[in-house]
Amino acid sequence: MHKNFKGIEKTVFGRGCFSQLGEIVEEQRNQNDRFMLYLVDNYFKGKEFEKQIPAKSSDVVTFFDVDPEEPTTTHIDNLRDRIKNSKGIPAAVIGIGGGSIMDLAKAVSLMFTNEGSSTKYQGLNLIKKPGIYHIGVPTISGTGAEVSMTAVLTGPEKKLGLKCEWTVFNQVVLDPDLIATVPRDKWFYTGMDTYIHCIESRDGILNNAYSSSYGNQALALCRDIYLGDKSGQTKENDEKLMVASLMGGMSLTYSEVGIVHAMSYGLSKILGEKHCYANCLAFQHLSDYYPAGVKEFTEMTKKHNIQLPKGISKKWSEETITAMANVSIKLEHMWNHAIGLDWKSKITLDTVKDLFRRL
Amino acid sequence: MHKNFKGIEKTVFGRGCFSQLGEIVEEQRNQNDRFMLYLVDNYFKGKEFEKQIPAKSSDVVTFFDVDPEEPTTTHIDNLRDRIKNSKGIPAAVIGIGGGSIMDLAKAVSLMFTNEGSSTKYQGLNLIKKPGIYHIGVPTISGTGAEVSMTAVLTGPEKKLGLKCEWTVFNQVVLDPDLIATVPRDKWFYTGMDTYIHCIESRDGILNNAYSSSYGNQALALCRDIYLGDKSGQTKENDEKLMVASLMGGMSLTYSEVGIVHAMSYGLSKILGEKHCYANCLAFQHLSDYYPAGVKEFTEMTKKHNIQLPKGISKKWSEETITAMANVSIKLEHMWNHAIGLDWKSKITLDTVKDLFRRL
């Protein structure tokens, strides 16, 4: 049984294409209660870019600060209730930001049409009805959230996506100019999310010609961007990173992530570490599982003077380590992909705890 | 203004996934007059594979011989009228075959809902209404017809696609096992269509990071398949070719084809040459326009003992050459992409006639 995946319905790519958003949005104006809900990264509040958002007076523009924490089920439920009670159901939701904003936009789109708390729907195919029209406009590239069928949410019990075919964006607007101002550390960590999930996608039993073709091209682009003669935050590399993010997302969709993401979810859930940074924290110590990938990753950190902390596990209690390992080992599909069908005979809770102790 | 493209809605990829077609088709059963229309390459008639087509007794299975000629507007109109008059409008159209069958399935899907002859709709965005649900199942890979927004048809006046966002398949089923039995010459010429349109897509003014990422990966796959140590018709290469075809189609969609396709359309329209073969006939003589591409293409022909005829233009009358050049030069978007905005100052009808005389 092979996976049958929904793709993004419409994609526009190119420098300056953000100026086409207004026209794209207006095509949806007659849906539902005829207003738009813009979810925008707080980074842009008060900046020149804010004025370019094509919102009309009847539309809602909400800024969201993704820095203190990643999107939670409470964020989503509160946002949905607040908008629904005050204005009704939007014609479309437009997310403008990084991976967390993409996740918020996808999740809230679904929660306008599916009743109750979003905690009920964390998992695969638990959503009952298609969401409202949703448009993704990435301003940070790397997570692949703009193409994935998952809206990752941290809930009271678990960090797990609303995952179904209706999660996928109806439209994405890929304007490389929008990622030009990403701070250097975020540019690195978020790009490394693409790099890491392409390595995980490739090095596991679910790898196939489709996912590896996307993954290999994304890896080639990452090498240009982070290791090549012209590496760094240039216009040309912004274009490449935007495509790498999309292709990396396709690669993992048709294959699976592995040990890095399994550990990263533990780090985020228990310690609140941001996803992309948490991936990097874990990946550097996994050269026995991903030798070629970790070697190249280390070269990239050196080239860009990225200092990842080491020895951080010394400050963690046994309880914290156990809690993170418990979150991690429950992501069975990731361990299965990375280690093989017999992974349970090779990986125990103690193995995973030891992996966390490497950090 | 950047192009905003519709993608394939759903994609399943993997060896043996053809067995999932029945289930996929049944999800559409309640649409329109509740029968399915299967358009199948005549090659499979009477073969073992025919029994695996999941048609029910109320469904229509039509075999279509694509060898004598490429799909015409007359084929489409007659097929639509015959089915509509006898059984009504299908729930879905399923095309099982190579590029011509893909074009037929896409075109007839649109013509069940758009009135009159398909000749009325040859061009960009002339179609008025979405077609019926259509599913593409490629059994020959290379043209990219499974992913493109064009259904190429030869009409009484021109060879030109029905091109709009509704042309794109709702679902594609990519089973590499289905291309295992492609005859060697077709395997070569059709694969070269991917190779050639990736070169054309790259070497022109509309090239961009999105189209070149798809194109470069498709070219890398073509090199593995046709030049690598493990080149040839193997299971692994069948998987790669299926992905290369899809990615090559994406590359040209977001960029443009060039001189080879402009000439190829002339060869097909006037002499009835098959598209992929016609591309090869022209490409071998265009090393001044595509030096690196033609060099590599020549290596591929040598490696697989492909003998392309030369000197064929000697048999053509002046009238034939003029007719082909007239078809070719009217494809202005291709010349514009390949030569540049000032192409009309560089390319005249005589230039194009001289290009045909090289053959």
XYZ file of C-alpha atoms in Angstrom:
718
model
C 0.000 0.000 0.000
C 1.634 3.232 -1.174
C 0.764 6.653 0.199
C -1.542 8.749 -1.946
C -0.723 12.362 -1.197
C -2.469 15.628 -1.737
C -0.237 18.313 -3.226
C -0.413 22.088 -2.934
C -3.175 23.212 -5.284
C -1.526 26.325 -6.679
C 2.036 27.628 -6.504
C 3.459 30.944 -7.617
C 7.229 31.365 -7.412
C 9.415 34.366 -8.115
C 11.024 37.492 -6.821
C 8.323 40.055 -6.129
C 5.352 37.689 -6.502
C 4.091 38.794 -3.063
C 2.563 41.737 -4.941
C 0.183 39.235 -6.578
C -1.266 38.149 -3.215
C -4.062 40.751 -3.265
C -5.380 39.463 -6.556
C -5.096 35.839 -5.415
C -6.963 36.579 -2.176
C -9.795 38.457 -3.899
C -10.718 35.337 -5.880
C -11.863 33.853 -2.550
C -13.681 36.966 -1.281
C -17.191 35.574 -1.715
C -16.601 32.590 0.556
C -18.101 32.338 4.069
C -18.304 35.699 5.855
C -16.298 37.518 3.189
C -13.395 38.704 5.312
C -9.794 37.540 5.315
C -7.812 36.416 8.307
C -4.112 37.268 8.016
C -1.806 35.562 10.518
C 1.489 37.398 10.413
C 4.802 36.862 12.165
C 5.163 39.513 14.865
C 8.601 40.297 13.430
C 6.886 42.357 10.703
C 4.752 44.482 13.055
C 5.463 48.136 12.419
C 7.933 47.316 9.649
C 7.669 48.624 6.100
C 6.513 45.208 4.920
C 3.341 45.472 7.033
C 2.000 48.136 4.650
C 2.303 45.764 1.717
C -0.131 43.246 3.197
C -3.179 43.588 0.939
C -5.748 43.577 3.788
C -8.935 45.584 3.368
C -10.661 47.378 6.252
C -13.037 44.479 6.835
C -10.169 41.979 7.089
C -8.427 40.862 10.271
C -4.646 41.076 10.558
C -3.312 39.266 13.627
C 0.343 39.319 14.577
C 1.699 36.294 16.334
C 4.919 36.073 18.276
C 6.415 32.677 17.556
C 9.579 33.268 19.504
C 8.571 32.413 23.062
C 6.955 29.121 22.065
C 5.783 27.012 19.163
C 2.060 26.901 18.260
C -0.106 25.161 20.832
C -3.596 23.728 20.697
C -4.632 26.525 23.078
C -3.381 29.198 20.651
C -5.420 27.664 17.869
C -8.607 27.149 19.885
C -8.500 30.680 21.308
C -7.823 32.282 17.934
C -10.608 30.350 16.259
C -13.113 31.171 19.029
C -12.192 34.843 19.125
C -12.583 35.314 15.356
C -15.682 33.155 15.069
C -17.449 34.968 17.921
C -16.588 38.446 16.687
C -16.724 38.212 12.885
C -17.714 34.726 11.813
C -15.849 32.431 9.450
C -13.210 33.973 7.158
C -13.235 33.562 3.384
C -9.610 32.504 3.649
C -6.729 32.320 6.098
C -3.389 33.709 4.957
C -0.290 32.769 6.951
C 2.726 35.056 6.461
C 5.792 33.898 8.367
C 7.976 30.901 9.138
C 7.119 27.289 9.894
C 5.157 28.065 13.043
C 2.961 30.570 11.225
C 2.435 28.011 8.437
C 1.357 25.488 11.076
C -0.994 28.009 12.701
C -2.616 28.924 9.385
C -3.109 25.306 8.398
C -4.465 24.327 11.798
C -6.864 27.237 12.191
C -8.184 26.660 8.667
C -9.232 23.174 9.768
C -10.566 24.291 13.154
C -13.035 26.767 11.606
C -14.934 23.797 10.206
C -14.206 21.048 12.752
C -15.835 21.478 16.131
C -14.346 21.355 19.610
C -10.765 21.597 20.710
C -7.872 20.938 18.343
C -6.513 18.433 20.892
C -9.215 16.029 19.627
C -7.643 15.992 16.190
C -3.934 15.554 16.928
C -2.990 12.522 14.858
C -3.515 11.043 11.404
C -6.825 11.548 9.583
C -8.850 12.494 12.672
C -10.140 15.689 11.011
C -13.704 15.240 9.721
C -14.221 18.092 7.244
C -12.104 20.156 4.811
C -10.949 23.469 6.275
C -11.465 26.922 4.801
C -9.244 28.120 1.938
C -5.727 28.674 3.232
C -2.745 30.373 1.688
C 0.868 30.034 2.831
C 3.394 32.822 2.341
C 6.732 31.718 3.806
C 9.080 34.432 5.060
C 11.559 31.919 6.512
C 12.401 28.798 4.528
C 13.503 25.401 5.681
C 10.868 23.570 7.663
C 8.893 22.511 4.591
C 5.720 23.430 6.489
C 4.541 25.234 3.355
C 4.168 21.910 1.546
C 3.535 19.347 4.267
C 0.244 17.738 5.229
C 0.956 18.272 8.907
C 0.176 21.240 11.143
C 2.395 20.562 14.140
C 0.845 21.610 17.461
C 2.021 21.269 21.019
C -0.894 20.068 23.133
C -1.225 19.413 26.853
C -0.408 15.747 26.307
C 1.636 15.602 23.135
C 3.354 17.526 20.367
C 1.741 16.074 17.286
C 0.338 17.290 13.996
C -3.158 17.632 12.661
C -2.354 15.414 9.702
C -4.711 14.861 6.789
C -4.981 15.792 3.141
C -7.030 18.909 3.920
C -4.135 20.341 5.905
C -2.193 21.008 2.691
C -2.329 24.620 1.501
C -4.663 25.545 -1.335
C -2.133 28.115 -2.487
C 1.448 29.041 -1.678
C 3.166 32.269 -2.635
C 6.934 31.790 -2.812
C 8.681 35.150 -3.021
C 12.421 34.832 -2.307
C 12.594 38.549 -1.459
C 10.633 37.809 1.714
C 13.389 35.676 3.241
C 16.145 38.225 2.582
C 15.888 39.744 6.076
C 15.940 36.515 8.092
C 18.443 36.872 10.980
C 21.583 34.845 10.361
C 21.081 32.282 13.133
C 17.488 31.539 12.073
C 18.623 31.361 8.441
C 21.114 28.690 9.468
C 18.984 26.605 11.843
C 15.897 26.660 9.644
C 17.865 25.759 6.525
C 19.418 22.914 8.481
C 15.928 21.548 9.147
C 15.698 20.934 5.390
C 19.174 19.457 5.298
C 18.497 17.176 8.263
C 15.143 15.848 7.177
C 16.521 15.096 3.707
C 19.280 13.010 5.321
C 16.722 11.267 7.549
C 14.367 10.707 4.627
C 17.179 9.120 2.587
C 18.756 7.002 5.350
C 15.859 4.732 6.196
C 13.710 1.898 4.949
C 10.980 4.085 3.407
C 13.380 5.834 1.045
C 12.281 5.540 -2.590
C 13.063 7.084 -5.984
C 10.399 9.759 -5.579
C 11.402 10.978 -2.123
C 15.113 10.672 -2.835
C 14.865 12.662 -6.075
C 13.324 15.538 -4.136
C 15.713 15.006 -1.239
C 18.859 14.816 -3.358
C 18.013 18.025 -5.156
C 17.250 19.762 -1.842
C 20.594 18.533 -0.478
C 22.396 19.807 -3.583
C 20.778 23.209 -3.071
C 21.749 23.197 0.635
C 25.350 22.458 -0.337
C 25.334 25.462 -2.689
C 23.784 27.683 -0.025
C 25.796 26.619 3.022
C 29.047 25.183 1.638
C 29.576 26.434 -1.911
C 31.925 29.153 -3.128
C 28.976 31.534 -3.132
C 27.515 30.373 0.180
C 25.708 32.800 2.448
C 22.610 34.969 2.438
C 22.571 36.184 -1.152
C 19.673 36.831 -3.491
C 20.520 33.770 -5.511
C 20.740 31.599 -2.401
C 17.426 32.948 -1.073
C 15.823 31.597 -4.243
C 17.551 28.262 -3.822
C 16.639 27.973 -0.138
C 12.990 28.592 -0.873
C 12.997 25.745 -3.407
C 15.091 23.501 -1.136
C 12.542 23.924 1.639
C 9.705 22.911 -0.652
C 11.582 19.936 -2.076
C 12.760 18.812 1.366
C 9.166 18.862 2.518
C 8.187 16.696 -0.459
C 10.997 14.278 0.308
C 9.943 13.671 3.887
C 6.263 13.483 2.953
C 6.926 10.527 0.656
C 9.417 8.933 3.039
C 9.776 9.645 6.786
C 11.954 11.518 9.239
C 14.141 9.634 11.704
C 16.064 9.768 14.965
C 16.843 13.483 14.864
C 13.196 14.479 14.641
C 12.208 11.875 17.223
C 14.678 13.437 19.674
C 13.833 16.983 18.625
C 10.182 16.457 19.503
C 11.263 15.381 22.999
C 13.430 18.481 23.372
C 10.621 20.775 22.232
C 7.908 19.150 24.295
C 9.808 18.963 27.582
C 12.261 21.869 27.342
C 10.431 24.106 24.874
C 13.349 24.182 22.452
C 12.478 25.535 19.007
C 12.157 22.793 16.414
C 14.969 23.692 14.000
C 17.454 24.500 16.752
C 16.530 21.327 18.617
C 17.221 19.318 15.469
C 20.710 20.795 15.265
C 21.345 20.139 18.974
C 20.577 16.456 18.474
C 21.981 15.906 14.979
C 25.584 16.877 15.846
C 25.803 13.840 18.169
C 24.363 11.224 15.811
C 27.327 10.476 13.548
C 27.010 6.739 14.243
C 23.526 6.799 12.680
C 24.086 9.438 9.990
C 27.854 9.522 9.350
C 27.971 11.375 6.011
C 25.244 13.793 7.011
C 26.769 14.754 10.356
C 30.186 15.218 8.735
C 28.815 17.665 6.185
C 26.628 19.381 8.793
C 29.736 19.962 10.935
C 31.488 21.576 7.956
C 28.498 23.873 7.516
C 28.502 24.942 11.176
C 32.222 25.704 10.937
C 31.869 27.667 7.703
C 29.209 29.885 9.274
C 30.732 30.096 12.778
C 27.736 28.490 14.389
C 28.491 27.441 17.969
C 26.143 24.734 19.162
C 26.245 24.164 22.923
C 27.575 20.857 24.161
C 27.327 19.236 27.564
C 23.850 20.610 28.149
C 22.534 17.252 29.359
C 24.670 17.573 32.487
C 22.144 20.049 33.841
C 19.167 17.790 33.151
C 17.605 15.674 35.889
C 16.999 11.974 35.391
C 13.300 12.833 35.332
C 13.747 15.316 32.458
C 15.756 12.817 30.440
C 13.168 10.098 31.018
C 10.362 12.454 30.027
C 12.111 13.419 26.775
C 12.927 9.805 25.958
C 9.306 8.864 26.538
C 8.087 11.502 24.081
C 10.719 10.374 21.603
C 10.233 6.611 21.692
C 6.491 6.974 21.155
C 7.198 8.320 17.655
C 7.370 4.723 16.478
C 7.099 5.478 12.740
C 10.338 7.466 12.916
C 12.299 4.738 14.700
C 10.852 2.136 12.381
C 12.044 4.083 9.329
C 15.504 4.835 10.732
C 16.353 1.488 12.331
C 14.144 -1.033 10.542
C 11.137 -3.215 11.236
C 12.940 -4.872 14.140
C 13.736 -1.553 15.810
C 12.116 -2.552 19.079
C 14.736 -5.250 19.540
C 17.459 -2.631 19.122
C 16.064 0.529 20.695
C 14.786 0.627 24.275
C 13.897 3.536 26.526
C 17.412 3.265 27.948
C 18.956 3.554 24.478
C 16.990 6.733 23.873
C 17.889 8.125 27.294
C 21.545 7.497 26.445
C 21.100 9.384 23.178
C 19.792 12.387 25.115
C 22.745 12.117 27.496
C 25.063 12.717 24.503
C 23.823 16.296 24.254
C 3.854 38.944 -13.081
C 4.815 35.380 -12.161
C 2.862 32.340 -13.266
C 0.518 30.840 -10.693
C 0.244 27.150 -11.484
C -2.152 24.426 -10.568
C -0.435 21.231 -9.445
C -1.604 17.631 -9.622
C -4.079 17.198 -6.767
C -3.066 13.736 -5.627
C -0.034 11.574 -6.409
C 0.659 7.972 -5.500
C 4.097 6.598 -6.393
C 5.533 3.132 -6.005
C 6.030 -0.287 -7.488
C 2.682 -2.049 -7.623
C 0.538 0.978 -6.782
C -1.558 0.320 -9.891
C -3.423 -2.175 -7.699
C -4.744 0.813 -5.715
C -6.441 2.304 -8.797
C -9.762 0.513 -8.170
C -10.105 2.020 -4.730
C -9.112 5.485 -5.992
C -11.644 5.308 -8.809
C -14.502 4.186 -6.562
C -14.226 7.395 -4.528
C -15.529 9.193 -7.640
C -18.275 6.676 -8.472
C -21.174 8.921 -7.435
C -20.264 11.708 -9.847
C -22.258 12.416 -13.038
C -23.638 9.259 -14.670
C -21.707 6.922 -12.379
C -19.647 5.088 -14.964
C -15.932 5.283 -15.631
C -14.299 5.921 -18.973
C -10.961 4.143 -19.350
C -8.768 5.260 -22.255
C -6.093 2.639 -22.706
C -3.121 2.360 -25.046
C -3.943 -0.240 -27.700
C -0.620 -1.908 -26.898
C -2.280 -3.524 -23.858
C -5.259 -4.965 -25.728
C -5.412 -8.690 -25.137
C -2.362 -8.613 -22.888
C -2.294 -9.889 -19.325
C -2.306 -6.315 -18.040
C -5.767 -5.711 -19.524
C -7.293 -7.997 -16.875
C -5.884 -5.847 -14.104
C -7.813 -2.762 -15.184
C -10.399 -2.357 -12.403
C -13.340 -1.633 -14.738
C -16.823 -2.750 -13.696
C -19.414 -3.965 -16.162
C -21.051 -0.551 -16.389
C -17.758 1.130 -17.219
C -16.376 1.835 -20.694
C -12.908 0.660 -21.667
C -11.718 2.146 -24.968
C -8.442 1.186 -26.567
C -6.691 3.807 -28.590
C -3.918 3.229 -31.086
C -1.505 6.115 -30.717
C 0.981 4.777 -33.207
C -0.370 5.955 -36.530
C -0.902 9.516 -35.329
C -0.954 11.795 -32.318
C -4.299 12.822 -30.779
C -6.364 15.111 -32.950
C -9.274 17.385 -32.229
C -11.410 15.005 -34.304
C -10.474 12.040 -32.083
C -11.518 13.997 -29.019
C -14.773 15.342 -30.425
C -15.838 11.940 -31.769
C -14.994 10.137 -28.549
C -16.841 12.687 -26.429
C -19.920 12.599 -28.679
C -20.009 8.817 -28.860
C -19.819 8.379 -25.064
C -22.160 11.257 -24.276
C -24.824 10.027 -26.713
C -24.675 6.420 -25.569
C -24.060 6.571 -21.806
C -23.902 10.185 -20.651
C -21.118 11.870 -18.717
C -18.597 9.647 -16.916
C -17.831 9.959 -13.221
C -14.167 10.054 -14.157
C -11.825 9.546 -17.105
C -8.803 7.340 -16.549
C -5.976 7.490 -19.092
C -3.611 4.506 -19.115
C -0.742 4.880 -21.565
C 1.954 7.241 -22.790
C 1.923 10.959 -23.446
C -0.705 10.792 -26.181
C -3.107 8.887 -23.929
C -2.458 11.419 -21.154
C -3.311 14.201 -23.625
C -6.471 12.395 -24.734
C -7.645 11.856 -21.145
C -7.010 15.457 -20.181
C -8.659 16.833 -23.302
C -11.755 14.633 -23.204
C -12.234 15.446 -19.508
C -12.540 19.120 -20.480
C -14.690 18.452 -23.542
C -17.391 16.658 -21.524
C -18.185 19.985 -19.866
C -17.241 22.507 -22.564
C -19.526 22.593 -25.593
C -18.701 22.394 -29.277
C -15.544 21.268 -31.006
C -12.220 21.131 -29.216
C -10.738 23.252 -32.030
C -12.466 26.237 -30.370
C -10.342 25.789 -27.268
C -6.833 25.293 -28.679
C -4.806 27.932 -26.870
C -4.301 29.414 -23.422
C -7.256 29.734 -21.013
C -9.962 29.392 -23.671
C -11.707 26.603 -21.731
C -14.744 27.938 -19.829
C -15.504 25.257 -17.224
C -13.592 22.664 -15.171
C -13.610 19.206 -16.728
C -14.719 15.969 -15.103
C -12.393 14.178 -12.654
C -9.427 12.763 -14.554
C -6.750 10.323 -13.545
C -3.439 9.749 -15.326
C -1.676 6.399 -15.236
C 1.524 6.652 -17.304
C 2.833 3.461 -18.897
C 5.564 5.291 -20.826
C 7.519 8.042 -19.101
C 9.219 11.068 -20.522
C 6.826 13.551 -22.036
C 5.773 15.012 -18.688
C 2.174 14.980 -19.951
C 1.159 13.457 -16.603
C 1.987 16.731 -14.845
C 1.556 19.438 -17.470
C -1.337 21.845 -17.864
C -1.442 21.221 -21.603
C -3.340 18.613 -23.581
C -1.623 18.768 -26.944
C -3.960 18.222 -29.895
C -3.398 18.331 -33.618
C -6.209 20.293 -35.217
C -7.028 21.079 -38.822
C -5.203 24.405 -38.524
C -2.665 23.938 -35.752
C -1.053 21.592 -33.310
C -1.653 23.330 -30.024
C -2.704 22.455 -26.508
C -5.872 22.990 -24.565
C -4.014 24.858 -21.845
C -5.581 25.945 -18.573
C -5.426 25.027 -14.904
C -8.300 22.554 -15.223
C -6.268 20.476 -17.681
C -4.023 19.256 -14.854
C -4.861 15.773 -13.577
C -6.796 15.409 -10.328
C -4.851 12.243 -9.606
C -1.830 10.463 -11.020
C -0.856 6.868 -10.322
C 2.889 6.377 -10.830
C 3.715 2.672 -10.861
C 7.231 2.056 -12.246
C 6.296 -1.568 -13.022
C 4.045 -0.278 -15.807
C 6.939 1.100 -17.859
C 9.028 -2.073 -17.641
C 7.772 -3.394 -20.981
C 8.284 -0.251 -23.066
C 10.045 -1.173 -26.344
C 13.651 -0.027 -26.347
C 13.345 2.639 -29.034
C 10.326 4.251 -27.370
C 12.079 4.060 -24.008
C 14.939 6.035 -25.526
C 13.027 8.639 -27.522
C 10.469 9.346 -24.808
C 13.124 9.634 -22.124
C 14.984 12.031 -24.395
C 11.898 14.249 -24.448
C 12.500 14.824 -20.729
C 16.203 15.357 -21.309
C 15.604 17.800 -24.149
C 12.937 19.912 -22.513
C 15.070 20.213 -19.365
C 17.927 21.572 -21.497
C 15.548 23.948 -23.268
C 13.968 25.021 -19.987
C 17.408 25.802 -18.533
C 18.945 27.521 -21.581
C 16.609 30.461 -21.939
C 15.516 33.724 -20.392
C 12.652 32.268 -18.336
C 14.898 29.899 -16.385
C 14.585 30.398 -12.631
C 15.551 28.620 -9.405
C 12.261 26.726 -9.256
C 12.283 25.358 -12.806
C 16.026 24.700 -12.791
C 15.858 22.763 -9.507
C 13.319 20.427 -11.062
C 15.210 20.399 -14.360
C 18.624 19.731 -12.852
C 17.319 16.805 -10.846
C 15.565 15.390 -13.924
C 18.813 15.766 -15.908
C 20.750 14.002 -13.146
C 18.263 11.134 -13.280
C 18.526 10.986 -17.101
C 22.311 10.757 -16.799
C 21.946 7.799 -14.418
C 19.433 6.108 -16.694
C 21.077 6.698 -20.084
C 24.775 7.223 -19.347
C 25.590 5.785 -15.917
C 27.353 2.525 -15.078
C 23.948 0.981 -14.486
C 22.268 2.552 -17.497
C 19.529 0.725 -19.368
C 16.042 -0.590 -18.742
C 16.334 -1.822 -15.169
C 13.827 -1.767 -12.341
C 15.761 0.940 -10.575
C 15.977 3.052 -13.724
C 12.261 2.627 -14.403
C 11.624 4.258 -11.024
C 14.049 7.053 -11.834
C 12.605 7.653 -15.302
C 9.096 7.964 -13.899
C 10.284 10.657 -11.484
C 12.440 12.341 -14.148
C 9.415 12.657 -16.406
C 7.382 14.300 -13.663
C 10.170 16.659 -12.672
C 10.981 17.526 -16.282
C 7.335 18.426 -16.777
C 7.489 20.693 -13.722
C 10.640 22.320 -15.045
C 9.145 23.267 -18.392
C 5.865 24.373 -16.803
C 7.664 27.011 -14.726
C 10.003 27.953 -17.577
C 9.491 27.266 -21.292
C 10.638 24.959 -24.059
C 12.749 26.274 -26.911
C 13.973 25.732 -30.452
C 13.778 21.940 -30.413
C 10.108 21.897 -29.510
C 9.368 24.730 -31.942
C 10.876 22.630 -34.755
C 9.355 19.417 -33.481
C 5.859 20.869 -33.709
C 6.541 21.704 -37.341
C 7.740 18.165 -38.041
C 4.692 16.642 -36.356
C 2.148 18.951 -37.938
C 3.413 18.707 -41.514
C 5.047 15.273 -41.640
C 3.170 13.532 -38.827
C 6.376 12.648 -36.974
C 5.828 11.492 -33.396
C 6.683 14.167 -30.883
C 9.562 12.538 -28.996
C 11.222 11.178 -32.123
C 10.813 14.532 -33.870
C 12.555 16.222 -30.936
C 15.528 13.903 -31.344
C 15.634 14.449 -35.125
C 15.934 18.195 -34.578
C 18.049 18.293 -31.404
C 21.056 16.461 -32.878
C 21.611 19.389 -35.272
C 21.342 22.234 -32.759
C 24.750 22.157 -31.092
C 25.270 25.861 -31.811
C 22.242 26.647 -29.638
C 22.571 23.897 -27.017
C 26.257 22.838 -27.069
C 26.494 20.947 -23.759
C 23.093 19.322 -24.197
C 23.704 18.074 -27.738
C 27.118 16.719 -26.751
C 25.646 14.646 -23.932
C 22.681 13.596 -26.066
C 25.096 12.315 -28.710
C 26.889 10.219 -26.069
C 23.546 8.761 -25.048
C 22.610 7.819 -28.612
C 26.004 6.110 -29.005
C 25.731 4.242 -25.719
C 22.360 2.812 -26.733
C 23.129 2.299 -30.444
C 20.399 4.643 -31.535
C 20.726 5.531 -35.221
C 19.002 8.772 -36.045
C 18.568 9.377 -39.758
C 20.451 12.267 -41.305
C 20.013 13.984 -44.641
C 16.244 13.553 -44.548
C 15.650 17.168 -45.603
C 17.018 16.367 -49.044
C 13.734 14.656 -49.848
C 11.607 17.581 -48.699
C 10.194 20.077 -51.158
C 10.646 23.797 -50.655
C 6.919 23.904 -49.926
C 7.231 21.340 -47.116
C 10.127 23.195 -45.548
C 8.256 26.490 -45.714
C 5.166 24.909 -44.184
C 7.167 23.464 -41.275
C 9.025 26.729 -40.710
C 5.709 28.581 -40.653
C 4.320 26.288 -37.954
C 7.554 26.648 -36.009
C 8.027 30.420 -36.104
C 4.479 31.009 -34.910
C 5.421 29.445 -31.551
C 6.717 32.845 -30.520
C 6.936 32.105 -26.764
C 9.480 29.357 -27.480
C 11.726 31.544 -29.661
C 11.413 34.369 -27.185
C 12.594 32.118 -24.352
C 15.448 30.545 -26.333
C 16.813 33.606 -28.142
C 15.664 36.553 -26.043
C 13.234 39.446 -26.236
C 14.859 40.667 -29.458
C 14.492 37.286 -31.147
C 12.620 38.746 -34.114
C 15.714 40.696 -35.096
C 17.704 37.464 -35.125
C 15.290 34.795 -36.339
C 13.434 35.094 -39.628
C 11.438 32.565 -41.590
C 14.589 31.955 -43.639
C 16.599 31.206 -40.481
C 14.024 28.619 -39.462
C 13.917 27.121 -42.950
C 17.694 26.770 -42.786
C 17.369 24.989 -39.443
C 15.026 22.461 -41.035
C 17.470 22.009 -43.937
C 20.061 20.782 -41.397
C 18.009 17.627 -40.842
